[in-house]
mmCIF file with all atom_site columns, C-alpha atoms in Angstrom:
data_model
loop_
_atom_site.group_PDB
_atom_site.id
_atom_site.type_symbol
_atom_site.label_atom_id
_atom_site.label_alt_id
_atom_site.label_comp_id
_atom_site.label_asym_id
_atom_site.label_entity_id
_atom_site.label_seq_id
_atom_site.pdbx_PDB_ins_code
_atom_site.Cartn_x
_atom_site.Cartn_y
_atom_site.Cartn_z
_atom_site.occupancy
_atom_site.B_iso_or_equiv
_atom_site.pdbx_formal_charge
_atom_site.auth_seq_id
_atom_site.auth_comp_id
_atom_site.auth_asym_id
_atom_site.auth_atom_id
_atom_site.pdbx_PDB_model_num
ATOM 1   C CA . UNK A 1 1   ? -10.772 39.940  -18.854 1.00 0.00 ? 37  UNK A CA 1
ATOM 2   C CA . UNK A 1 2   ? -8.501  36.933  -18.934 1.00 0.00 ? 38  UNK A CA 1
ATOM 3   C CA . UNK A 1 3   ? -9.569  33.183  -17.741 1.00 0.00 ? 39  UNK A CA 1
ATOM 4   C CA . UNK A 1 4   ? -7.933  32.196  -14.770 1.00 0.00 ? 40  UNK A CA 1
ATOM 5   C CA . UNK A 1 5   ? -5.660  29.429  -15.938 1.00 0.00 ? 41  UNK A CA 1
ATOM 6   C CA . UNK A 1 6   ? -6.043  25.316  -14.083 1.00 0.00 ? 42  UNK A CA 1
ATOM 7   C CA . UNK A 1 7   ? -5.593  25.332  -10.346 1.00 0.00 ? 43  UNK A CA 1
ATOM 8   C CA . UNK A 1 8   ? -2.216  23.365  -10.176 1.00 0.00 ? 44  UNK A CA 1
ATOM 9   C CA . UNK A 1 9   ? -2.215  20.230  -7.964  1.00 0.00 ? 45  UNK A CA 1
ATOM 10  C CA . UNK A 1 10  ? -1.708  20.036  -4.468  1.00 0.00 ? 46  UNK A CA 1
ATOM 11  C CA . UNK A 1 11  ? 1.501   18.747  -3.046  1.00 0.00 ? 47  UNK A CA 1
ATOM 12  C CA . UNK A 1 12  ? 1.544   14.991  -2.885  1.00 0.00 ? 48  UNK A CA 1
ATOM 13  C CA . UNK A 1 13  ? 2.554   14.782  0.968   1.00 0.00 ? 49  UNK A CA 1
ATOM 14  C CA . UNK A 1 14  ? -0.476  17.219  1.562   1.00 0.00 ? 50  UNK A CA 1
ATOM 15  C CA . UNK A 1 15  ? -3.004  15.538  -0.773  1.00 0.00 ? 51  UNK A CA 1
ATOM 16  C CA . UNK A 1 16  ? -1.919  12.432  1.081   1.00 0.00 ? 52  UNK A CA 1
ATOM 17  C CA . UNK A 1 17  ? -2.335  13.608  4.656   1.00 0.00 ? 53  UNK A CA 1
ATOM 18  C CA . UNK A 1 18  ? -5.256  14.648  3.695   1.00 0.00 ? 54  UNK A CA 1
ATOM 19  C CA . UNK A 1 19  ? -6.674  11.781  1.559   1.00 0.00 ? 55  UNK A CA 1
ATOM 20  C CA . UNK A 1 20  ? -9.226  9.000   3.372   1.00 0.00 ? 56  UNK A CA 1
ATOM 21  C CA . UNK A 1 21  ? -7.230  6.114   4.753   1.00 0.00 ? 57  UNK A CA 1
ATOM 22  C CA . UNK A 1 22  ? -5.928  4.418   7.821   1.00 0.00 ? 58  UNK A CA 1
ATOM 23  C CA . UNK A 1 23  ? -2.476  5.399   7.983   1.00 0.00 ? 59  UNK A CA 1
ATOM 24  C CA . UNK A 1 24  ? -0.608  8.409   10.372  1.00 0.00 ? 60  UNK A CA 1
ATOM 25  C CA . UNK A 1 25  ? 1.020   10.863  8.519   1.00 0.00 ? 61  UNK A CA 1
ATOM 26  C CA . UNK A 1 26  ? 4.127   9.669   10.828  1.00 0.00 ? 62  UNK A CA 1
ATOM 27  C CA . UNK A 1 27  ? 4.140   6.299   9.257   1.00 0.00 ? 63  UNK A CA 1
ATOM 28  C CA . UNK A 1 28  ? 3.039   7.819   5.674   1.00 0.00 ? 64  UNK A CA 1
ATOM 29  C CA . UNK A 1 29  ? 6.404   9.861   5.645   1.00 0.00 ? 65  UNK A CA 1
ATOM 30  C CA . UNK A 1 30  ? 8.504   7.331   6.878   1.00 0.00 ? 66  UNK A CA 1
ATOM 31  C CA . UNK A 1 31  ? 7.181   5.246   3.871   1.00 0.00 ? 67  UNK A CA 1
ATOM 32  C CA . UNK A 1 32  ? 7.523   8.248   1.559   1.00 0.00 ? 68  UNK A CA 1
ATOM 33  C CA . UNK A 1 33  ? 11.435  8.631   2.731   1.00 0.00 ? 69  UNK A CA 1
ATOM 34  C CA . UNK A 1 34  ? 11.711  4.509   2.696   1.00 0.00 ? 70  UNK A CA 1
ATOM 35  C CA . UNK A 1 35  ? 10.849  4.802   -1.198  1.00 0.00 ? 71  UNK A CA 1
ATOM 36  C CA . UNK A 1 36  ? 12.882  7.827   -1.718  1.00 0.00 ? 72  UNK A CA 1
ATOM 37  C CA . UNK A 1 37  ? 16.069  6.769   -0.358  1.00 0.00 ? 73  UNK A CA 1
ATOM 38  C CA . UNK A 1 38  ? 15.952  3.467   -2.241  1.00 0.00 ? 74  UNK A CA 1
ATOM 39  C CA . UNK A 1 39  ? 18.864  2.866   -4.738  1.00 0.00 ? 75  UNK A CA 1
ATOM 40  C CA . UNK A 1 40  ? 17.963  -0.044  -7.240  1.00 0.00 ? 76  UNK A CA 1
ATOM 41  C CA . UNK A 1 41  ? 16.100  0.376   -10.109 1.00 0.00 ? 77  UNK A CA 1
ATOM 42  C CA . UNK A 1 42  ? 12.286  -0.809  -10.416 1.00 0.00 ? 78  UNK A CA 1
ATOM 43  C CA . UNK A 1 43  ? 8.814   0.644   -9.279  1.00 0.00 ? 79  UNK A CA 1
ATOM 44  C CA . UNK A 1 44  ? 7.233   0.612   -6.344  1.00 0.00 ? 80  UNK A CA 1
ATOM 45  C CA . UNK A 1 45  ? 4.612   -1.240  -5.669  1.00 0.00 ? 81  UNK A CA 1
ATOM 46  C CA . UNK A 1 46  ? 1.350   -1.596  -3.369  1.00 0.00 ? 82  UNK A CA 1
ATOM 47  C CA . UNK A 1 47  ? -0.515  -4.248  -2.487  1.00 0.00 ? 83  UNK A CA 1
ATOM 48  C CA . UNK A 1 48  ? -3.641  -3.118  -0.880  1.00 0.00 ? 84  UNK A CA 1
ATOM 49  C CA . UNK A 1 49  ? -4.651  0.298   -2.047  1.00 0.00 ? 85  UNK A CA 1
ATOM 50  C CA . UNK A 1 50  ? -8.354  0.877   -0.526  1.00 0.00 ? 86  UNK A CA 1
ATOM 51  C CA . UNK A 1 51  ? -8.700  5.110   -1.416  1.00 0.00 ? 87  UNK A CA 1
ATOM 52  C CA . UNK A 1 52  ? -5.424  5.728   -2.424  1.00 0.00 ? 88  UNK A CA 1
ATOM 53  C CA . UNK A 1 53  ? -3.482  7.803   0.767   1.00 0.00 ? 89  UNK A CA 1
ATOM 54  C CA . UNK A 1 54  ? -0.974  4.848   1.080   1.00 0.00 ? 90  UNK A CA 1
ATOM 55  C CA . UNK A 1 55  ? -0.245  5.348   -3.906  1.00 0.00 ? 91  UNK A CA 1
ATOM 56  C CA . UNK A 1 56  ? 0.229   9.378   -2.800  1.00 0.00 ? 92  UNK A CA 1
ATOM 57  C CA . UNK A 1 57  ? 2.987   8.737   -0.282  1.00 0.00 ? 93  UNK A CA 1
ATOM 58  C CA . UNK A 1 58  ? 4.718   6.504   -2.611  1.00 0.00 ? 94  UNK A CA 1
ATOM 59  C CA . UNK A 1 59  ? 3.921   8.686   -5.751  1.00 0.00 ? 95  UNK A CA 1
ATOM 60  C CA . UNK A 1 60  ? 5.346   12.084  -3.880  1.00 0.00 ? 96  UNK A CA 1
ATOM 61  C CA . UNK A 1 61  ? 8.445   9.376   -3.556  1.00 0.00 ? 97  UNK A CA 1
ATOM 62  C CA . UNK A 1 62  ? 7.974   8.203   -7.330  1.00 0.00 ? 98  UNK A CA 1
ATOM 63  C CA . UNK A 1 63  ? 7.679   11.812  -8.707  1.00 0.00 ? 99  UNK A CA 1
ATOM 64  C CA . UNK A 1 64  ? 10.677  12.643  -7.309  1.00 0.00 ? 100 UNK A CA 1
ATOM 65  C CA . UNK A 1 65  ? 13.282  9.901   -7.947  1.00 0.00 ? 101 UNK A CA 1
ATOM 66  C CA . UNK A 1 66  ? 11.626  9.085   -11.602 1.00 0.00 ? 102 UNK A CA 1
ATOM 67  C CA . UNK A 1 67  ? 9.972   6.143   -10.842 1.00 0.00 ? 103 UNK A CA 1
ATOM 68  C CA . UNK A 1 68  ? 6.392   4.594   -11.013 1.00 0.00 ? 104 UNK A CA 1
ATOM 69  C CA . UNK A 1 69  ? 4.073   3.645   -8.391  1.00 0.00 ? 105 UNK A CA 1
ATOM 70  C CA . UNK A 1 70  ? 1.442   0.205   -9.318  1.00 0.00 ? 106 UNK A CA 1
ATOM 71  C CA . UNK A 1 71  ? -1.031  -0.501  -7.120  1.00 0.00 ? 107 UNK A CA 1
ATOM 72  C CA . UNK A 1 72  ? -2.450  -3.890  -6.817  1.00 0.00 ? 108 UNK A CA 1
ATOM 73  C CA . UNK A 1 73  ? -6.262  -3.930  -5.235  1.00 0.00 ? 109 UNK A CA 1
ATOM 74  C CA . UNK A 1 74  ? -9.340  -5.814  -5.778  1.00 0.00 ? 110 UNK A CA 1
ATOM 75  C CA . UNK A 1 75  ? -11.321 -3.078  -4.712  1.00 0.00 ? 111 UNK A CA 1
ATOM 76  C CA . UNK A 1 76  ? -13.828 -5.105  -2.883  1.00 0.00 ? 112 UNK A CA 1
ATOM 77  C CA . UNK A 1 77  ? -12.432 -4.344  0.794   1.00 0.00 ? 113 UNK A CA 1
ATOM 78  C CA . UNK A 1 78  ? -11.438 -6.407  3.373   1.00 0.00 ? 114 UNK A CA 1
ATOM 79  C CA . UNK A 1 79  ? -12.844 -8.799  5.650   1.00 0.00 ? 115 UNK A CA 1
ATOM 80  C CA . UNK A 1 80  ? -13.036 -5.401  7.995   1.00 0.00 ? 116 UNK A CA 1
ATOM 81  C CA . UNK A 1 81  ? -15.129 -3.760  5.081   1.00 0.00 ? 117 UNK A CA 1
ATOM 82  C CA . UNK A 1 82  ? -17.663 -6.244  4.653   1.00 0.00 ? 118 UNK A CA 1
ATOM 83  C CA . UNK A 1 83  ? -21.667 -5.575  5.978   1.00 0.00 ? 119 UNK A CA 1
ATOM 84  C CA . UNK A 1 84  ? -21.605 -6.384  9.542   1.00 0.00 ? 120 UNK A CA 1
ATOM 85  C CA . UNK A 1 85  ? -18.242 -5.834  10.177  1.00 0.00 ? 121 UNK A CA 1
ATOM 86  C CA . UNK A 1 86  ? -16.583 -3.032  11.982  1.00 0.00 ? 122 UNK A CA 1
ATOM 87  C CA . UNK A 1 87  ? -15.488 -0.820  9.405   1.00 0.00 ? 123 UNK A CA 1
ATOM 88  C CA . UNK A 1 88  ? -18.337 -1.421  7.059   1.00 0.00 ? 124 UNK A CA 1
ATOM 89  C CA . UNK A 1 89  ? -19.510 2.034   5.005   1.00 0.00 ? 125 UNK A CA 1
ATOM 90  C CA . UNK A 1 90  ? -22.819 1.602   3.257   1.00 0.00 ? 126 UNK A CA 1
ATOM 91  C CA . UNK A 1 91  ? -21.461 4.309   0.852   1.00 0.00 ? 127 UNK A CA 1
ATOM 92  C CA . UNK A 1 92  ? -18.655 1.792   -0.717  1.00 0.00 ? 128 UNK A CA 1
ATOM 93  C CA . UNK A 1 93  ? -21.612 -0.606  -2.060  1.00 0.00 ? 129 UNK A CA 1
ATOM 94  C CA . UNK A 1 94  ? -22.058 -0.315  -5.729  1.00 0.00 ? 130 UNK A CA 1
ATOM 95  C CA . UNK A 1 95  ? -26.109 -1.222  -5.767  1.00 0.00 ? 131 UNK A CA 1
ATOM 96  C CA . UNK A 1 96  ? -25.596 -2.589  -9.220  1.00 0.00 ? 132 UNK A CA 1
ATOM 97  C CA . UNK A 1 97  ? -24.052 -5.978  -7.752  1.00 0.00 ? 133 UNK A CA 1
ATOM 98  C CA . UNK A 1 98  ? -24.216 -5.267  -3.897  1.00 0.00 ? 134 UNK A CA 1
ATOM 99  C CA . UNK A 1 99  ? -20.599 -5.556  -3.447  1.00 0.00 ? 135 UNK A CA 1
ATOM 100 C CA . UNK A 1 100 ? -18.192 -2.964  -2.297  1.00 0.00 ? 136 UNK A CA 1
ATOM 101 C CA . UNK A 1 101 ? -16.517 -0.972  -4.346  1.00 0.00 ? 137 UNK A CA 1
ATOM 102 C CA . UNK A 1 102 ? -13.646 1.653   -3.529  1.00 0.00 ? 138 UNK A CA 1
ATOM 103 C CA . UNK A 1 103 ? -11.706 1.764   -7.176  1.00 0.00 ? 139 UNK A CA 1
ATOM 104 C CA . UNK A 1 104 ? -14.124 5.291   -7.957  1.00 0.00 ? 140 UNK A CA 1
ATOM 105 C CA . UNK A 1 105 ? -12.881 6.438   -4.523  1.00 0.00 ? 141 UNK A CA 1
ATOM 106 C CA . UNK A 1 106 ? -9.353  5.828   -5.244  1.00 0.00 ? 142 UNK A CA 1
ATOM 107 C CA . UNK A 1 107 ? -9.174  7.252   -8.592  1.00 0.00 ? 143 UNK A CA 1
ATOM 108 C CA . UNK A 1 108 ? -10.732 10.433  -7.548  1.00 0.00 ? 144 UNK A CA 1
ATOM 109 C CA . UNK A 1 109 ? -8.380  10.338  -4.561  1.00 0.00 ? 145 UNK A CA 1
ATOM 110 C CA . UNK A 1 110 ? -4.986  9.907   -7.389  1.00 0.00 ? 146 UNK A CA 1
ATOM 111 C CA . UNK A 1 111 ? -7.116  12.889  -9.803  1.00 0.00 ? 147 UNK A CA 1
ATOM 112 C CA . UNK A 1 112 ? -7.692  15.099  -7.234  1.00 0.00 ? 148 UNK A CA 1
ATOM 113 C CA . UNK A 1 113 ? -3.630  15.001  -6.539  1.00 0.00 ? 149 UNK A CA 1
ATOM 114 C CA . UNK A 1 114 ? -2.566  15.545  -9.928  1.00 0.00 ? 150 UNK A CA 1
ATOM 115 C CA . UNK A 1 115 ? -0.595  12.001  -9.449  1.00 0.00 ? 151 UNK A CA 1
ATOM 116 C CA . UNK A 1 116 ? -2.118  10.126  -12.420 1.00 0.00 ? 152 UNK A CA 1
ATOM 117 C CA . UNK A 1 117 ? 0.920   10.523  -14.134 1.00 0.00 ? 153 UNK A CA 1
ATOM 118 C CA . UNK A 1 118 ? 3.239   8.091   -11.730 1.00 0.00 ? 154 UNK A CA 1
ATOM 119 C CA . UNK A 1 119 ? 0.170   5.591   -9.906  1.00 0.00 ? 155 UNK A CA 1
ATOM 120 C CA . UNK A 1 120 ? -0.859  3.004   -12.315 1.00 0.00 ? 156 UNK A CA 1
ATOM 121 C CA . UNK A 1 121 ? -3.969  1.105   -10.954 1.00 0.00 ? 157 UNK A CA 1
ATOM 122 C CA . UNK A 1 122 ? -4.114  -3.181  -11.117 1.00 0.00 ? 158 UNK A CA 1
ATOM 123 C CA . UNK A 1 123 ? -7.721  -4.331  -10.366 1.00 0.00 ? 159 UNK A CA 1
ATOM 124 C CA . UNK A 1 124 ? -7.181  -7.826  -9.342  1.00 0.00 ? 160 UNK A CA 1
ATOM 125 C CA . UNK A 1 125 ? -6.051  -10.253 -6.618  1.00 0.00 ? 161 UNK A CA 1
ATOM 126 C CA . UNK A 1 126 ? -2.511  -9.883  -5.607  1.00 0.00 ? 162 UNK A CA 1
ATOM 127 C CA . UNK A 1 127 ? -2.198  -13.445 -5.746  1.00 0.00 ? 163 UNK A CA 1
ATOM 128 C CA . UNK A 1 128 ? -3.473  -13.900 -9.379  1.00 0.00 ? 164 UNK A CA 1
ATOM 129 C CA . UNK A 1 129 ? -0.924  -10.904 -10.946 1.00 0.00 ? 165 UNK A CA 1
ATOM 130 C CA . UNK A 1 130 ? 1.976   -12.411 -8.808  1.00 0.00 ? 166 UNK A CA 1
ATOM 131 C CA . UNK A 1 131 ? 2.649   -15.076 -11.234 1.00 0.00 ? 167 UNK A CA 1
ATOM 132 C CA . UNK A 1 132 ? 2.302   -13.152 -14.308 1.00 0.00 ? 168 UNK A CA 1
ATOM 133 C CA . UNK A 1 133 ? 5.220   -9.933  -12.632 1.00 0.00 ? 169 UNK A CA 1
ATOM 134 C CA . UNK A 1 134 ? 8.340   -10.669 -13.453 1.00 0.00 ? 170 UNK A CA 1
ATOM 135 C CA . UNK A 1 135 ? 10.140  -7.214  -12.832 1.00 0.00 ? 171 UNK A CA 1
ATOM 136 C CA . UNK A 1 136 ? 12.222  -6.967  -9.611  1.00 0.00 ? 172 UNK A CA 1
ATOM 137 C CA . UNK A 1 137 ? 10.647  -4.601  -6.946  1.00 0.00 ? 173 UNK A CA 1
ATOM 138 C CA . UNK A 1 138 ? 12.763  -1.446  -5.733  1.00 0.00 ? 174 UNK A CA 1
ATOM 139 C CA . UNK A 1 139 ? 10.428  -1.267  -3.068  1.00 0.00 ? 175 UNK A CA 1
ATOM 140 C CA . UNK A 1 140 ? 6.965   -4.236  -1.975  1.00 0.00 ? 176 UNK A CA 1
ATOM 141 C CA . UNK A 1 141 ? 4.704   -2.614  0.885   1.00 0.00 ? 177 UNK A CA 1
ATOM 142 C CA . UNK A 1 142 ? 2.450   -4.825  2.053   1.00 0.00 ? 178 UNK A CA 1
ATOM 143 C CA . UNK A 1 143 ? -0.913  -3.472  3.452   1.00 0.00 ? 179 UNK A CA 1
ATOM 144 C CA . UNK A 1 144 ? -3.153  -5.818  1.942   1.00 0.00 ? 180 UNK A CA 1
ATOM 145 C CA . UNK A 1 145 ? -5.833  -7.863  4.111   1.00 0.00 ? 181 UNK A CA 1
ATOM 146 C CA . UNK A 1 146 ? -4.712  -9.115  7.385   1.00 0.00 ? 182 UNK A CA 1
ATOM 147 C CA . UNK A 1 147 ? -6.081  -12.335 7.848   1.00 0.00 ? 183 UNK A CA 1
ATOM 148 C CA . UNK A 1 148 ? -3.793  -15.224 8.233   1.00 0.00 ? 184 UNK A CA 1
ATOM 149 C CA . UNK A 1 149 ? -4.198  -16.583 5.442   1.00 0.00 ? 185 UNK A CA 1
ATOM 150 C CA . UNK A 1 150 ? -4.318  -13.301 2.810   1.00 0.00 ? 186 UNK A CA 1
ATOM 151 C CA . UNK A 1 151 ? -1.190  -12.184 4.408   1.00 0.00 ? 187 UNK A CA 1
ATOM 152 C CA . UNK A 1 152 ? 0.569   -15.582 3.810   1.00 0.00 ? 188 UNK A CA 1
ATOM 153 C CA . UNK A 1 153 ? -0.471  -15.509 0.666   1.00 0.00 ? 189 UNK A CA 1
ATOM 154 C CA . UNK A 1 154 ? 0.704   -12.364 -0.069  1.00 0.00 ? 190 UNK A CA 1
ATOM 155 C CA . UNK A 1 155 ? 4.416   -13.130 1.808   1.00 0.00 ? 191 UNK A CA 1
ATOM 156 C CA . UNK A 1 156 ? 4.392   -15.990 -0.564  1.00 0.00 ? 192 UNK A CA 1
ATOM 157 C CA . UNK A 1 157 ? 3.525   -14.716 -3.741  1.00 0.00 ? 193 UNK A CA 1
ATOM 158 C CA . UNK A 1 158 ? 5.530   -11.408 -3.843  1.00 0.00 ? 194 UNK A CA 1
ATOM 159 C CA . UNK A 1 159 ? 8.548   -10.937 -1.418  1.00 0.00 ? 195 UNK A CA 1
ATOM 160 C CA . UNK A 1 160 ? 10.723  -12.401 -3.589  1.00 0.00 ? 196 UNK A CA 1
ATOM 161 C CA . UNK A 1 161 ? 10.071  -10.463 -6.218  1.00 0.00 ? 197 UNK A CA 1
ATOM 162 C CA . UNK A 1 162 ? 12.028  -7.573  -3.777  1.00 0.00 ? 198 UNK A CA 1
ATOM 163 C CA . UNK A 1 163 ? 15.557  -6.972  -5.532  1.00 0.00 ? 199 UNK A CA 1
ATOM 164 C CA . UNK A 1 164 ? 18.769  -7.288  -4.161  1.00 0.00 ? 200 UNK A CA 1
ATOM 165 C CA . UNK A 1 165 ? 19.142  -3.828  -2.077  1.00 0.00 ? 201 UNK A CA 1
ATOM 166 C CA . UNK A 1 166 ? 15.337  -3.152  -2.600  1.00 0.00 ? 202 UNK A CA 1
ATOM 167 C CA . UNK A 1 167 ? 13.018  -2.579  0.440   1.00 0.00 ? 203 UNK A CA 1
ATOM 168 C CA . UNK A 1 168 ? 9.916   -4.177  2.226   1.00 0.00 ? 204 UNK A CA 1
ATOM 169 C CA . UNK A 1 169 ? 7.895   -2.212  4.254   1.00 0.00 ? 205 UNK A CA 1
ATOM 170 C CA . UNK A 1 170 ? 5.121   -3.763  5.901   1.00 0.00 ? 206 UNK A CA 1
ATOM 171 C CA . UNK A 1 171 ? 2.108   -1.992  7.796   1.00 0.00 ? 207 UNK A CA 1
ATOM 172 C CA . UNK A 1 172 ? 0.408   -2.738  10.853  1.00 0.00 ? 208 UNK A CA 1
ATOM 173 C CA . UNK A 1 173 ? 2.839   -4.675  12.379  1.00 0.00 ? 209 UNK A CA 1
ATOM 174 C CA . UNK A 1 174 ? 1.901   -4.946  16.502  1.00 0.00 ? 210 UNK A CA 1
ATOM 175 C CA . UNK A 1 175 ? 3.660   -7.533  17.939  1.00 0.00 ? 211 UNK A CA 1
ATOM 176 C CA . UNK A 1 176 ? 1.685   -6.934  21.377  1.00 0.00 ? 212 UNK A CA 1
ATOM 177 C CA . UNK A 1 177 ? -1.711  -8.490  20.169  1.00 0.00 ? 213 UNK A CA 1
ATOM 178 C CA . UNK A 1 178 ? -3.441  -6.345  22.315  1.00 0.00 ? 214 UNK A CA 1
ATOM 179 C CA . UNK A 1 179 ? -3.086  -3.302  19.697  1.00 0.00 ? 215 UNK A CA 1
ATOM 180 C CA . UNK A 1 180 ? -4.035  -5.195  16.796  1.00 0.00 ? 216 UNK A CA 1
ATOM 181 C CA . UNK A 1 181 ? -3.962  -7.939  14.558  1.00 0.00 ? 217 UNK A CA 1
ATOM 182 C CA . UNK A 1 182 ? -1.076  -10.604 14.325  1.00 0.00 ? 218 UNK A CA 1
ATOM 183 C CA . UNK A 1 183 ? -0.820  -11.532 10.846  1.00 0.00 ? 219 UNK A CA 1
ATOM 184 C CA . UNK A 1 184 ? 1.287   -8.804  9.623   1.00 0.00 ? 220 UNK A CA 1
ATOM 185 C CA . UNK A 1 185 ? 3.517   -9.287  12.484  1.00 0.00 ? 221 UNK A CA 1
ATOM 186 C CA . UNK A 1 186 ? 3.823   -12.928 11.496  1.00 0.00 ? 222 UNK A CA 1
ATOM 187 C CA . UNK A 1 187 ? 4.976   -11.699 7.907   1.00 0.00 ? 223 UNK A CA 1
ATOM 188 C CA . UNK A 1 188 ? 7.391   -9.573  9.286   1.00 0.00 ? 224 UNK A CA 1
ATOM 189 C CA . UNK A 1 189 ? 9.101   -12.177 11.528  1.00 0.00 ? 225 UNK A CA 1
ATOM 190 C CA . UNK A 1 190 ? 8.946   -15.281 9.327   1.00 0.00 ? 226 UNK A CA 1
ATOM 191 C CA . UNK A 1 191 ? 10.809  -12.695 6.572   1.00 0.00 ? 227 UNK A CA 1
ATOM 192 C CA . UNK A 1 192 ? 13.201  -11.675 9.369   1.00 0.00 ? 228 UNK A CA 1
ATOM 193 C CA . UNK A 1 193 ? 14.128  -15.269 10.625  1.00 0.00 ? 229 UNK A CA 1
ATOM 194 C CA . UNK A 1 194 ? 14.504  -16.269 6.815   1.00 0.00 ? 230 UNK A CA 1
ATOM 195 C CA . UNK A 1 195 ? 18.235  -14.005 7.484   1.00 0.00 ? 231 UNK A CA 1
ATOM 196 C CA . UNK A 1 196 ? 17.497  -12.668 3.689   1.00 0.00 ? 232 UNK A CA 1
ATOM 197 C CA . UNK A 1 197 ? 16.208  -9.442  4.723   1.00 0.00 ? 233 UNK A CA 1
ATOM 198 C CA . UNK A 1 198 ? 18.094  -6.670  7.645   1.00 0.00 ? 234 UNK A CA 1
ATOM 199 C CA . UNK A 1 199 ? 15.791  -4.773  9.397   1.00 0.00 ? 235 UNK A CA 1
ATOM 200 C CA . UNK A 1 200 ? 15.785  -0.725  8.984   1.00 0.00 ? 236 UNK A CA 1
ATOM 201 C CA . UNK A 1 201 ? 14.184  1.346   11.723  1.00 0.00 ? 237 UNK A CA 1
ATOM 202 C CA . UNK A 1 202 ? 10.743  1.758   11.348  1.00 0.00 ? 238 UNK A CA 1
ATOM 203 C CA . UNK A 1 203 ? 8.302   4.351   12.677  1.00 0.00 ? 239 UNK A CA 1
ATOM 204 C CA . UNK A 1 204 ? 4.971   3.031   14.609  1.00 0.00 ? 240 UNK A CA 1
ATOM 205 C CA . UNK A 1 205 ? 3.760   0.360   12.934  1.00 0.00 ? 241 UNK A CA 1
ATOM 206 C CA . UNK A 1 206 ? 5.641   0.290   9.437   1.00 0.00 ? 242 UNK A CA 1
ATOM 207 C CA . UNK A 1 207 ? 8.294   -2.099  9.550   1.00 0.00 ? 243 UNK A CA 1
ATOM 208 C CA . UNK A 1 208 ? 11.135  -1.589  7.031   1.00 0.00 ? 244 UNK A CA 1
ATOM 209 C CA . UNK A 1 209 ? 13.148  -4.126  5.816   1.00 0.00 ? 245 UNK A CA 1
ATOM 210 C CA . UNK A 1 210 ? 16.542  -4.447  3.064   1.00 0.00 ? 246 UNK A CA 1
ATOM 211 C CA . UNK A 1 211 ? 17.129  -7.757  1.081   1.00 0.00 ? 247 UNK A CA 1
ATOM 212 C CA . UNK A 1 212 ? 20.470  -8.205  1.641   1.00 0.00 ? 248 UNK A CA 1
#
């Protein structure tokens, strides 16, 4: 009697919609399409990965137009995450140094999609790698922390890195404060008034936008 042979990975747009993470599978797609319609050469890159359904929309993007997905996370959450905050989860807190910790999350989230092949994983602070990238960006999306000053910081240290023709997609952008935080929303119209980038539509609240 014959071994069955290695259940083949799922479909990256499935393992994604059904990976842990904030984002609707409406915005998720539009991000996947963003990445696969983009022209210019270069990966596409992340900054803020928390468990990885964000890397699988990109990589079902990166798989098929030959590129790679990087993924720049500290993997020690957000403000959000943090004990006593609203989106704390006990279950994130490596008990070794009483932090939180979602990198084994993520990588079991890229395994279990067969995607290890395109999502390469940067453990560090987006601001601390921005000075040492030098390759221009087909595609940035930003989805890191939302704070002020984080998401200054990350406006600052890697939109320009976004080539000529390349896109920026930016996530949770609610310009009625009512529905959520303003500090992506002030990244999104600071880049717009700069007159570098022209707006794409976006769906929800992904914003895309094309250096020009």
């Amino acid at each position: 009697m014959s071994q069955a042979g290695p259940v083949p990975p799922p479909d990256l747009l499935t393992a994604a919609r059904a990976a842990p993470g904030f984002m609707p599978d409406d915005e998720g797609r539009a991000l996947y399409e963003a990445a696969r319609a983009v022209t210019v050469p270069g990966p596409l890159l992340e900054i803020g990965s928390w468990m990885g359904k964000s890397a699988l929309y990109l990589a079902a993007a990166a798989r098929e137009t030959g590129r790679q997905v990087v993924t720049v996370d500290h993997h020690r959450g957000s403000e959000e995450h943090q004990p006593g905050w609203e989106y704390h989860d006990p279950s994130l807190v490596d008990p070794a140094v009483g932090l939180v910790d979602t990198l084994p999350r993520f990588r079991r989230t890229i395994a279990d999609a067969g995607a290890e092949d395109v999502v390469l994983a940067v453990v560090a602070r987006s601001e601390v790698l921005a000075p040492l990238w030098s390759t221009p960006l087909a595609l940035l999306f930003l989805d890191g922390s939302h704070t002020e000053e984080s998401a200054r910081r990350d406006q600052d240290a890697w939109v320009a890195k976004v080539a000529v023709d390349g896109t920026l997609a930016i996530h949770d952008v609610f310009p009625d404060p009512a529905d959520g935080g303003q500090a992506p929303f002030g990244v999104y119209s600071r880049v717009l008034a700069s007159g570098e980038f022209t707006e794409m539509p976006g769906t929800g609240s992904l914003r895309l936008l094309r250096r020009g």
